[in-house]
């Protein structure tokens, strides 16, 4: 009978390898450094009790406060169930299954391909250069039939910013043909690189944001698409009737208050300091071949024996993210920035490992 049910499913869904989120991969530990979350809970409490009523589709306070925070107008902001929903909404609004394509540049975030496969949209990949910047000539050759180009800056899992001159060239070559979607999930860790000021010049630019990282609200599932009104209007046609639950909108509104934004900036300063310490300590370890620069709340490092490192720390309850299967990332593990104590535990475990291997 289960075989009959599977035959009812769409062929591309039967063949789909789902996105393996940190929680889906599991593990038993007390130092969780595999999902790029803020390591401590934040002190928000629910104030809305009207759970018998449906919420607003686009909660006004959340929209107004995010617009003010981002330096945009409310009509340029759409709020969604995390940035992941916005990734998919863009495909549903702009791509014809079986006809149009999206394009992205691995190694990068895995949901671009999963969303495309789920909907039945072709995806094309143009591997990043060795410094993880865009290969613009190769992208130009692949743009025929492409409706959306996704780029992640700072990029997950490598941690680097995409060169802004290259992004301008990409916007020029896609004008009138395709959207360019800049995924800025980690932009709070390098706000000087934000592209929001570019929206006035590029009608086909879309920016994705989230409260999951610097705002320390991964469990809230609240994200944003920032774009000009014509794009937002189209996304509103395909979004679910009530994307944000009342408690989500309640806490998001508090997080985007002046006090909430100030708290986020304190957290960013703490994590950036911890990141600098962790990078310095990692670079001194015998088992570490390379520590890559990062503009985010995680560090990518290449190890001499990453499978053994990963398992050794896993067995000690320190959960990292294995990146070996990503193009160009053999030997690499991604380490989310935790508290200073958690970072110290990672270094102590790696020092012990290095001594044992010597």
XYZ file of C-alpha atoms in Angstrom:
358
model
C 0.000 0.000 0.000
C 2.831 2.414 0.840
C 4.239 1.667 -2.624
C 0.901 2.747 -4.145
C 1.011 6.025 -2.207
C 4.555 6.705 -3.360
C 3.483 6.214 -6.982
C 0.876 8.938 -6.478
C 3.586 11.447 -5.587
C 5.230 13.664 -8.176
C 8.334 12.046 -9.673
C 10.605 14.915 -8.639
C 9.394 14.631 -5.021
C 9.988 10.856 -5.002
C 13.556 11.508 -6.127
C 14.113 14.496 -3.821
C 16.799 14.516 -1.150
C 15.360 16.831 1.501
C 17.321 19.654 3.065
C 19.030 18.251 6.142
C 18.654 20.948 8.757
C 20.755 20.819 11.903
C 17.800 19.549 13.919
C 16.952 16.916 11.325
C 20.506 15.575 11.474
C 20.098 15.187 15.226
C 22.793 14.300 17.686
C 23.031 14.330 21.450
C 25.040 17.153 22.893
C 25.157 20.163 25.148
C 27.256 22.423 22.910
C 25.213 22.975 19.757
C 27.405 24.758 17.219
C 25.891 23.414 14.006
C 22.897 25.667 13.216
C 24.254 29.254 13.436
C 21.875 30.093 16.268
C 22.466 32.590 19.065
C 23.598 30.456 22.013
C 21.351 31.955 24.728
C 17.587 32.628 24.928
C 16.315 36.216 24.727
C 13.883 37.728 27.257
C 10.667 38.247 25.287
C 7.236 37.379 26.690
C 3.916 37.072 24.870
C 1.536 40.005 25.250
C -1.166 39.091 22.722
C -3.958 36.809 23.935
C -6.328 36.999 20.940
C -5.581 33.486 19.731
C -9.238 32.886 18.821
C -8.851 35.295 15.872
C -6.813 34.870 12.707
C -3.745 37.137 12.582
C -3.139 39.887 10.047
C -1.557 38.546 6.866
C 1.147 41.194 7.133
C 1.235 42.480 10.737
C 1.417 46.287 10.553
C 3.666 46.842 13.558
C 6.196 44.252 12.386
C 6.241 45.703 8.857
C 6.549 49.303 10.088
C 9.320 48.509 12.530
C 11.302 46.400 10.067
C 10.963 49.100 7.404
C 12.284 51.682 9.869
C 15.125 49.368 10.895
C 16.101 48.664 7.253
C 15.702 52.273 6.088
C 12.862 51.411 3.693
C 9.148 52.147 3.329
C 6.541 49.633 4.577
C 5.455 48.901 0.992
C 8.962 47.517 0.334
C 8.702 44.880 3.098
C 7.025 41.463 3.140
C 7.168 39.257 6.243
C 7.203 35.456 5.929
C 7.813 32.199 7.805
C 11.540 32.641 7.902
C 13.565 33.622 4.845
C 13.043 30.031 3.647
C 9.429 30.766 2.759
C 10.490 33.868 0.833
C 13.020 31.817 -1.177
C 10.146 29.625 -2.341
C 7.593 32.425 -2.810
C 9.911 34.092 -5.325
C 10.093 30.902 -7.400
C 6.332 30.399 -7.237
C 5.662 33.961 -8.368
C 8.279 34.252 -11.108
C 9.192 30.783 -12.413
C 7.081 28.544 -14.644
C 7.741 24.887 -13.723
C 9.245 22.942 -16.607
C 10.089 26.154 -18.435
C 12.119 28.629 -16.356
C 15.280 28.098 -14.320
C 17.002 29.532 -11.275
C 20.765 29.872 -10.858
C 23.071 29.906 -7.825
C 26.763 29.476 -7.090
C 27.848 26.616 -4.814
C 29.092 26.145 -2.203
C 26.093 27.969 -0.755
C 22.825 27.520 1.120
C 21.074 24.223 0.327
C 17.456 25.409 0.236
C 17.728 27.084 -3.172
C 18.038 23.700 -4.885
C 15.550 21.911 -2.607
C 12.845 24.540 -3.204
C 13.431 24.420 -6.964
C 13.218 20.616 -7.043
C 10.083 20.631 -4.893
C 8.293 23.002 -7.274
C 9.677 21.385 -10.430
C 11.936 24.217 -11.579
C 15.287 23.614 -13.235
C 18.255 24.865 -11.264
C 21.633 25.688 -12.734
C 24.840 25.972 -10.785
C 27.919 28.016 -11.572
C 30.560 27.051 -9.017
C 32.155 29.965 -7.209
C 35.776 30.790 -7.922
C 38.506 29.507 -5.595
C 38.086 32.621 -3.415
C 34.305 31.982 -3.388
C 33.529 35.037 -5.489
C 31.166 35.010 -8.483
C 32.375 33.604 -11.796
C 30.667 36.327 -13.827
C 31.669 35.149 -17.350
C 30.353 31.648 -16.582
C 27.148 33.087 -15.106
C 26.624 35.196 -18.247
C 26.793 32.036 -20.376
C 24.117 30.302 -18.269
C 21.518 33.078 -18.011
C 19.336 32.116 -20.968
C 15.985 31.034 -19.518
C 16.967 31.951 -15.952
C 14.359 33.981 -14.064
C 16.009 34.192 -10.627
C 19.646 34.311 -9.514
C 20.234 33.612 -5.806
C 23.366 34.809 -4.093
C 24.135 34.597 -0.404
C 26.210 37.446 1.074
C 27.725 36.823 3.553
C 27.728 33.330 2.107
C 26.708 30.239 4.056
C 28.776 28.134 4.746
C 31.958 29.956 3.691
C 31.392 33.183 5.667
C 32.657 35.606 3.010
C 31.006 38.660 1.492
C 30.379 38.772 -2.266
C 32.307 41.558 -3.956
C 29.895 44.484 -4.430
C 31.320 45.458 -7.828
C 30.534 41.919 -9.010
C 26.987 42.178 -7.649
C 26.527 45.424 -9.629
C 27.764 43.690 -12.780
C 25.349 40.820 -12.146
C 22.478 43.278 -11.695
C 23.420 44.979 -14.963
C 23.557 41.722 -16.945
C 20.199 40.519 -15.545
C 18.267 43.806 -15.934
C 14.905 43.173 -17.603
C 15.544 39.402 -17.691
C 15.780 38.012 -14.158
C 15.548 38.856 -10.485
C 18.696 38.918 -8.371
C 17.943 37.718 -4.841
C 20.556 38.672 -2.259
C 20.218 36.464 0.806
C 21.386 38.639 3.707
C 20.543 36.298 6.592
C 23.833 37.212 8.300
C 24.060 40.901 7.376
C 23.781 42.129 10.975
C 27.326 40.863 11.539
C 28.616 43.195 8.774
C 25.919 45.893 8.331
C 28.208 48.044 6.186
C 27.699 45.526 3.357
C 23.870 45.762 3.268
C 22.335 46.258 -0.185
C 19.060 47.904 0.927
C 20.222 51.278 -0.426
C 20.454 49.718 -3.902
C 16.715 49.034 -4.244
C 16.073 52.528 -5.579
C 18.392 51.843 -8.535
C 17.556 48.204 -9.279
C 13.872 47.244 -9.679
C 14.835 43.561 -10.073
C 16.772 43.317 -6.780
C 15.248 41.384 -3.857
C 16.882 41.110 -0.424
C 16.132 38.346 2.078
C 16.473 38.858 5.830
C 15.692 36.924 9.013
C 15.301 37.250 12.775
C 16.864 33.793 13.240
C 20.525 34.784 13.478
C 21.613 38.077 15.070
C 18.163 38.704 16.576
C 18.471 35.323 18.370
C 14.976 34.165 17.354
C 15.559 31.016 15.280
C 12.591 29.348 16.996
C 10.275 32.159 15.921
C 10.524 31.455 12.155
C 10.239 35.053 11.004
C 11.887 36.396 7.859
C 11.520 39.204 5.351
C 11.685 39.926 1.643
C 12.735 43.489 0.836
C 12.006 44.725 -2.671
C 10.241 47.432 -4.627
C 6.447 47.499 -4.539
C 5.814 45.682 -7.868
C 7.765 42.655 -6.609
C 6.124 42.736 -3.165
C 2.664 42.928 -4.793
C 3.373 39.775 -6.806
C 4.694 37.892 -3.778
C 1.537 38.850 -1.889
C -0.483 36.982 -4.527
C 1.132 33.637 -3.675
C 1.814 33.901 0.073
C -0.296 31.835 2.486
C -3.331 33.639 3.981
C -1.854 33.837 7.501
C 1.903 33.293 7.302
C 2.714 34.655 10.759
C 1.061 33.283 13.886
C -0.086 35.893 16.402
C 2.623 34.973 18.974
C 5.290 35.225 16.243
C 4.158 38.703 15.219
C 3.945 39.676 18.903
C 7.568 38.754 19.671
C 8.866 40.014 16.301
C 7.356 43.430 17.019
C 9.134 43.517 20.390
C 12.440 42.393 18.851
C 12.247 45.245 16.346
C 11.600 47.932 18.967
C 14.430 50.357 19.747
C 15.342 48.303 22.817
C 15.158 45.062 20.825
C 17.480 46.363 18.098
C 19.906 47.657 20.750
C 19.933 44.192 22.370
C 20.637 42.589 18.982
C 23.616 44.911 18.454
C 25.001 43.964 21.881
C 24.717 40.291 20.893
C 26.492 40.943 17.593
C 29.389 42.649 19.388
C 29.684 39.666 21.778
C 29.618 37.094 18.979
C 32.063 39.019 16.787
C 34.491 39.182 19.731
C 34.091 35.449 20.357
C 34.606 34.771 16.653
C 37.903 36.671 16.644
C 39.098 34.720 19.682
C 38.040 31.381 18.177
C 39.748 32.107 14.839
C 43.012 33.011 16.580
C 42.945 29.852 18.718
C 41.989 27.562 15.819
C 44.877 28.835 13.702
C 47.364 27.596 16.322
C 46.142 23.983 16.347
C 48.080 21.180 14.691
C 44.888 19.536 13.397
C 43.769 22.717 11.586
C 45.035 23.355 8.062
C 43.234 26.627 7.390
C 40.850 29.037 9.100
C 38.837 31.110 6.653
C 37.895 34.765 7.184
C 34.285 35.250 8.296
C 31.781 38.092 8.385
C 29.173 35.951 10.161
C 28.357 34.104 13.392
C 30.265 30.994 12.272
C 33.747 30.026 11.184
C 34.714 27.579 8.444
C 37.945 25.673 8.995
C 39.752 22.919 7.102
C 41.092 20.073 9.218
C 43.756 17.443 8.541
C 41.271 14.665 9.434
C 37.829 16.263 9.561
C 35.774 13.030 9.889
C 37.761 12.025 12.978
C 37.584 15.555 14.424
C 33.847 15.711 13.820
C 33.182 12.355 15.490
C 35.561 12.989 18.401
C 33.788 16.244 19.280
C 30.370 14.714 18.591
C 31.143 11.965 21.118
C 31.944 14.706 23.657
C 28.609 16.434 23.059
C 30.056 19.203 20.845
C 28.023 19.231 17.632
C 29.572 20.903 14.558
C 28.389 20.980 10.910
C 30.213 18.763 8.412
C 30.759 20.498 5.056
C 32.697 17.750 3.246
C 29.931 17.098 0.728
C 29.828 20.718 -0.441
C 31.797 21.507 -3.625
C 35.310 22.689 -2.813
C 34.919 22.138 0.941
C 36.622 18.781 1.467
C 38.042 18.585 4.974
C 35.926 21.515 6.152
C 33.782 21.842 9.272
C 31.596 24.847 10.109
C 31.588 26.013 13.715
C 28.814 28.315 14.922
C 29.970 30.952 17.402
C 28.677 30.087 20.849
C 29.332 31.619 24.230
C 32.973 32.144 25.208
C 32.719 29.057 27.420
C 31.443 26.962 24.486
C 34.236 28.273 22.248
C 36.753 27.380 24.959
C 35.344 23.841 25.133
C 35.803 23.447 21.373
C 39.424 24.598 21.553
C 40.172 22.380 24.567
C 38.716 19.346 22.792
C 40.711 20.106 19.634
C 43.917 20.627 21.619
C 43.421 17.218 23.250
C 42.724 15.691 19.848
C 45.908 17.216 18.399
C 47.984 15.816 21.274
C 46.485 12.334 20.793
C 47.249 12.388 17.063
C 50.819 13.625 17.494
